[in-house]
Tab-separated table of C-alpha atoms in Angstrom:
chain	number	residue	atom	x	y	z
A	1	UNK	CA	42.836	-96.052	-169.811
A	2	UNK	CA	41.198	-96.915	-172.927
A	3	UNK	CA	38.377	-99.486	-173.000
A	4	UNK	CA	37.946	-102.702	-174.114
A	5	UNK	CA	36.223	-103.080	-176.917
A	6	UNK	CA	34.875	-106.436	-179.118
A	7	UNK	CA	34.482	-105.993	-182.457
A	8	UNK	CA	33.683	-108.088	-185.195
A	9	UNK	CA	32.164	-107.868	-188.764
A	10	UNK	CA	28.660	-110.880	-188.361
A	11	UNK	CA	26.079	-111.909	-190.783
A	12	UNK	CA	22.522	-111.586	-189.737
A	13	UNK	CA	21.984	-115.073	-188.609
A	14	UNK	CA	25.003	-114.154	-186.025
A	15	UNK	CA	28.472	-115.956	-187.667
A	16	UNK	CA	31.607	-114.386	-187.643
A	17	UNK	CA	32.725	-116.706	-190.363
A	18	UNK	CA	31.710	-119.311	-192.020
A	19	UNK	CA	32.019	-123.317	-191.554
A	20	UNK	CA	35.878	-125.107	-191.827
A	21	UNK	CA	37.821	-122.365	-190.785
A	22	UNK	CA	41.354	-123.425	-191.408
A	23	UNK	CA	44.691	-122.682	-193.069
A	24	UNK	CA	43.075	-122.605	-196.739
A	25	UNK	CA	40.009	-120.936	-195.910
A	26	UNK	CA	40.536	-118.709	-192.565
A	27	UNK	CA	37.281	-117.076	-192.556
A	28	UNK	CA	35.592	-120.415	-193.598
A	29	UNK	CA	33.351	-121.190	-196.449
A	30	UNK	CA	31.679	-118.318	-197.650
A	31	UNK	CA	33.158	-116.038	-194.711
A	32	UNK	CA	35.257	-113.700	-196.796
A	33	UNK	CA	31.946	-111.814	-197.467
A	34	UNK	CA	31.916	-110.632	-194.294
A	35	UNK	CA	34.657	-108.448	-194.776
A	36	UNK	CA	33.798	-107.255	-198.421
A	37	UNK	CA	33.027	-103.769	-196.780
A	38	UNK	CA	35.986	-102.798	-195.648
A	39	UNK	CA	37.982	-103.562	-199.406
A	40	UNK	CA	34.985	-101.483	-201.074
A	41	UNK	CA	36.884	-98.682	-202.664
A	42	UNK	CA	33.506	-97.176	-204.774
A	43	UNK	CA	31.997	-93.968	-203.149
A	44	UNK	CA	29.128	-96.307	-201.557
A	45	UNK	CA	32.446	-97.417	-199.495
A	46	UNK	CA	33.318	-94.224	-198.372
A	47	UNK	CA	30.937	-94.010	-195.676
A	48	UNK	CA	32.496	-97.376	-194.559
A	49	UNK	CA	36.044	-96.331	-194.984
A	50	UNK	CA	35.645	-93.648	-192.295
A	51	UNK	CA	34.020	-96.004	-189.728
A	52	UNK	CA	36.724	-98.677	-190.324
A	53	UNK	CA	39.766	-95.272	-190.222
A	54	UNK	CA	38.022	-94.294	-186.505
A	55	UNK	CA	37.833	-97.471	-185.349
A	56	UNK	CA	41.277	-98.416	-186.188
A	57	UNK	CA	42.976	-95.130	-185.355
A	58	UNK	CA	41.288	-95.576	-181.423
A	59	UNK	CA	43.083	-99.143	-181.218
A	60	UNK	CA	46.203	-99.050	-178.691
A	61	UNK	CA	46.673	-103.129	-178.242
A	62	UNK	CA	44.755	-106.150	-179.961
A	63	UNK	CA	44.086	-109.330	-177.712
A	64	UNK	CA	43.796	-112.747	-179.695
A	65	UNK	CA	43.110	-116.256	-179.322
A	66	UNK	CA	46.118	-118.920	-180.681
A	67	UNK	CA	42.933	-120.187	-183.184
A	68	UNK	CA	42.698	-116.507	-185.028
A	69	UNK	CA	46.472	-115.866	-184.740
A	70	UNK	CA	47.034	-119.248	-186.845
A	71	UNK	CA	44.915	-119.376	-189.654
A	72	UNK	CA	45.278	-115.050	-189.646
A	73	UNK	CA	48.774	-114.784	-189.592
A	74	UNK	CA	49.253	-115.846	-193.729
A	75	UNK	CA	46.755	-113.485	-194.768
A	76	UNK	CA	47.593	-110.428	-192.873
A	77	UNK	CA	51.329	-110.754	-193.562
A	78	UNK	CA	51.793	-109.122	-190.329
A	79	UNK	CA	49.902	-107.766	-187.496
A	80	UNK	CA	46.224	-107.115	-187.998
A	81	UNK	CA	46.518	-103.516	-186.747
A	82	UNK	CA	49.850	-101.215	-186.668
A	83	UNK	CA	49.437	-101.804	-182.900
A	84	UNK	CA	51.145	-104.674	-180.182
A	85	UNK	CA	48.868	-108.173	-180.224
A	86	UNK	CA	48.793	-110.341	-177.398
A	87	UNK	CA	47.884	-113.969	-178.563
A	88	UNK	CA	46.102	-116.126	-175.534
A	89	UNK	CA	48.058	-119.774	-175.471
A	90	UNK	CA	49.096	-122.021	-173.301
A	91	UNK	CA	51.786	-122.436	-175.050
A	92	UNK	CA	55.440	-120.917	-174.454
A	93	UNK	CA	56.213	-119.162	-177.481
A	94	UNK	CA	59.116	-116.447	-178.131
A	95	UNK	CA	57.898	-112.664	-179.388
A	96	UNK	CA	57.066	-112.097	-182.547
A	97	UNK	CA	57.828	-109.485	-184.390
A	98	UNK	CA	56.639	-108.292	-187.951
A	99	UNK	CA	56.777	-104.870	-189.570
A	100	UNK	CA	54.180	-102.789	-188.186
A	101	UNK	CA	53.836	-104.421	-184.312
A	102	UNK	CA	54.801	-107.890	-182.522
A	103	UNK	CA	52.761	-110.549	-181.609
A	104	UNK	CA	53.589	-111.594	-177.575
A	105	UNK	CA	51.849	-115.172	-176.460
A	106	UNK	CA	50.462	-115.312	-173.155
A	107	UNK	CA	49.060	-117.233	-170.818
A	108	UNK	CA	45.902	-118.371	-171.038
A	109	UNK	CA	44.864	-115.983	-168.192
A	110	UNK	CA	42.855	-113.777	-169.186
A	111	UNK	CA	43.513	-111.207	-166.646
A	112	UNK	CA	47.056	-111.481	-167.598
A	113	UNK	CA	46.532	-110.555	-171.396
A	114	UNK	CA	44.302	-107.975	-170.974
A	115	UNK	CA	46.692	-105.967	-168.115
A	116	UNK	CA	49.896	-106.443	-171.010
A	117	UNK	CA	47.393	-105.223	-173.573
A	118	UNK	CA	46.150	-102.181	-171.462
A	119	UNK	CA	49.757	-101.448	-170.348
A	120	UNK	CA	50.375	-101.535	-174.102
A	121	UNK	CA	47.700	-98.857	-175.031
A	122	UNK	CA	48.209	-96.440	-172.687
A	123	UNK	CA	44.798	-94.401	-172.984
A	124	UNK	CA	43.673	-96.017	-176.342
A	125	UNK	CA	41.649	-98.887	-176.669
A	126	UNK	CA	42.261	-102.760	-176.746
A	127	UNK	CA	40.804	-104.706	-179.325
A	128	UNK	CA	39.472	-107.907	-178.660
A	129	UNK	CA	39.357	-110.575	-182.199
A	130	UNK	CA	37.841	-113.835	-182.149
A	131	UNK	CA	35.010	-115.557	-181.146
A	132	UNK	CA	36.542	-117.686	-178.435
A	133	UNK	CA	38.491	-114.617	-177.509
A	134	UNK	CA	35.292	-112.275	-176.957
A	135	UNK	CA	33.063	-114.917	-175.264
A	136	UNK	CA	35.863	-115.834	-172.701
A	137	UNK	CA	36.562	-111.996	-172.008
A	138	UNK	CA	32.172	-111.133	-172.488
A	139	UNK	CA	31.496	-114.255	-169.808
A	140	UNK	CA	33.987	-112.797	-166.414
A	141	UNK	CA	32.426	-109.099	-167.216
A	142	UNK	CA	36.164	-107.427	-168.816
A	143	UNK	CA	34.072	-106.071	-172.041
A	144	UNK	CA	33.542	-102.407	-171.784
A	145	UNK	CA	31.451	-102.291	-175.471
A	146	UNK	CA	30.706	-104.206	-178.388
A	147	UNK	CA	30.975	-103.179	-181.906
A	148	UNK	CA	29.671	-105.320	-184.747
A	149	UNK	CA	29.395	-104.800	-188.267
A	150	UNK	CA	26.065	-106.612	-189.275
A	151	UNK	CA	26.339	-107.626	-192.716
A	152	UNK	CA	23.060	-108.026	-194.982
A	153	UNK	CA	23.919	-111.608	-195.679
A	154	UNK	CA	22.991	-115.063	-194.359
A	155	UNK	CA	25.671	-117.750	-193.862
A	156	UNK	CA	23.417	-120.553	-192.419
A	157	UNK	CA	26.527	-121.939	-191.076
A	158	UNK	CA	29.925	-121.407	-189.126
A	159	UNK	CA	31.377	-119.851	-185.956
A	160	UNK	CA	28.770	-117.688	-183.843
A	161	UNK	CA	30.044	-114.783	-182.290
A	162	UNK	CA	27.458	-115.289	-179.242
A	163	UNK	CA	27.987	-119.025	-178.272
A	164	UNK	CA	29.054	-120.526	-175.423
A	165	UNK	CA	28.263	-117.598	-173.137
A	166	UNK	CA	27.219	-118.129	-169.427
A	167	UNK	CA	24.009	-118.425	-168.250
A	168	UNK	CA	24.209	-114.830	-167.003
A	169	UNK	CA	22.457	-112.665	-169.308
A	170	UNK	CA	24.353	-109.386	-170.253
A	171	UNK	CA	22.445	-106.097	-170.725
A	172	UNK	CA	23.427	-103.727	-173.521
A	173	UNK	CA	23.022	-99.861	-174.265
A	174	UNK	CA	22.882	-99.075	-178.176
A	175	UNK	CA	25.193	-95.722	-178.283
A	176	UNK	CA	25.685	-95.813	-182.104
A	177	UNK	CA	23.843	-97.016	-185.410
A	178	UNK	CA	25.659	-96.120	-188.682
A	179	UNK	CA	24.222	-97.940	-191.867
A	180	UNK	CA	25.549	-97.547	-195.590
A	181	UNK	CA	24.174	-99.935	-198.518
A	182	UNK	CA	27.033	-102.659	-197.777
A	183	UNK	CA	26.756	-102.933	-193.237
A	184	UNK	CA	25.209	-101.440	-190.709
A	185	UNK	CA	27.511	-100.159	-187.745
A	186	UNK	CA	25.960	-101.099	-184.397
A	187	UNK	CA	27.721	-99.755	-181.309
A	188	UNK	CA	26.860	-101.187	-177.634
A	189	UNK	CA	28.060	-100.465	-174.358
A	190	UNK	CA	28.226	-103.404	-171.668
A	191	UNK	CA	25.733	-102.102	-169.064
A	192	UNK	CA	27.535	-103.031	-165.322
């Protein structure tokens, strides 16, 4: 079984996007520049390109809130990664299928969407996207390691990846640091 991984791109001051997320502006005011990395297509990108080609090619399953599924689901055009996605509602919703995977709505259980996800990705990893998402699955211990791309940029505003955690604190184990001129990679295991 693969692990379960968080990942997220973040500016320094520790948003994953910026403020007013919605239907026009999904990443929020501003937040598209967290993602500018992985669209670089100059040779400073390269290094970038390869991080973002590993990371993707280890994904098995992706595990998403109904928040991130809504105002993602226009801009992606389909699934986020070639891979099932399992959307956390409450909601009842039928299967839905696109061209390169199919999004299935669950429960809000959490235990529940992570055992359809792992089922899903046989020995590969699951993906976990959103910040609601990765605190939920971060706060009952079900994160295995956290990948963020810190990008050199300062939103002052917007949705924190870290917010709303328990009062536990959580320990972590750097196991990677990649940087290029646009991110740096940072790589943590969840110490248990």
């Amino acid at each position: 079984m693969g692990k379960v991984v968080l990942s997220a791109s973040m500016s320094l001051d520790g948003f994953m996007a910026g403020p007013d997320v919605g239907l026009e502006r999904p990443m929020g005011a501003g937040g598209e520049r967290l993602h500018e990395w992985l669209f670089d297509e100059s040779p400073d990108g390269k290094l970038d390109a390869e991080v973002a080609k590993d990371g993707s090619a280890a994904i098995g399953a992706v595990v998403i809130g109904r928040r991130t599924f809504d105002v993602g689901l226009a801009p992606w055009g389909d699934v986020p990664y070639p891979v099932p996605c399992f959307v956390l509602t409450h909601e009842s919703r039928d299967d839905l299928p696109m061209a390169s995977g199919t999004f299935t709505f669950v429960d809000g259980s959490l235990p529940s969407a992570l055992e359809h996800a792992q089922a899903a990705a046989g020995e590969r990893d699951v993906l976990l996207m959103g910040a609601s998402v990765g605190q939920q699955f971060l706060d009952v211990g079900l994160v295995d390691e956290i990948a963020i791309q810190l990008v050199p940029v300062l939103l002052g505003a917007g949705t924190r990846l870290f917010d709303h955690l328990g009062p536990e604190h959580i320990e972590l184990e750097r196991t990677a640091a990649i940087e290029s001129p646009h991110v740096t990679h940072l790589r943590f295991r969840v110490v248990r």
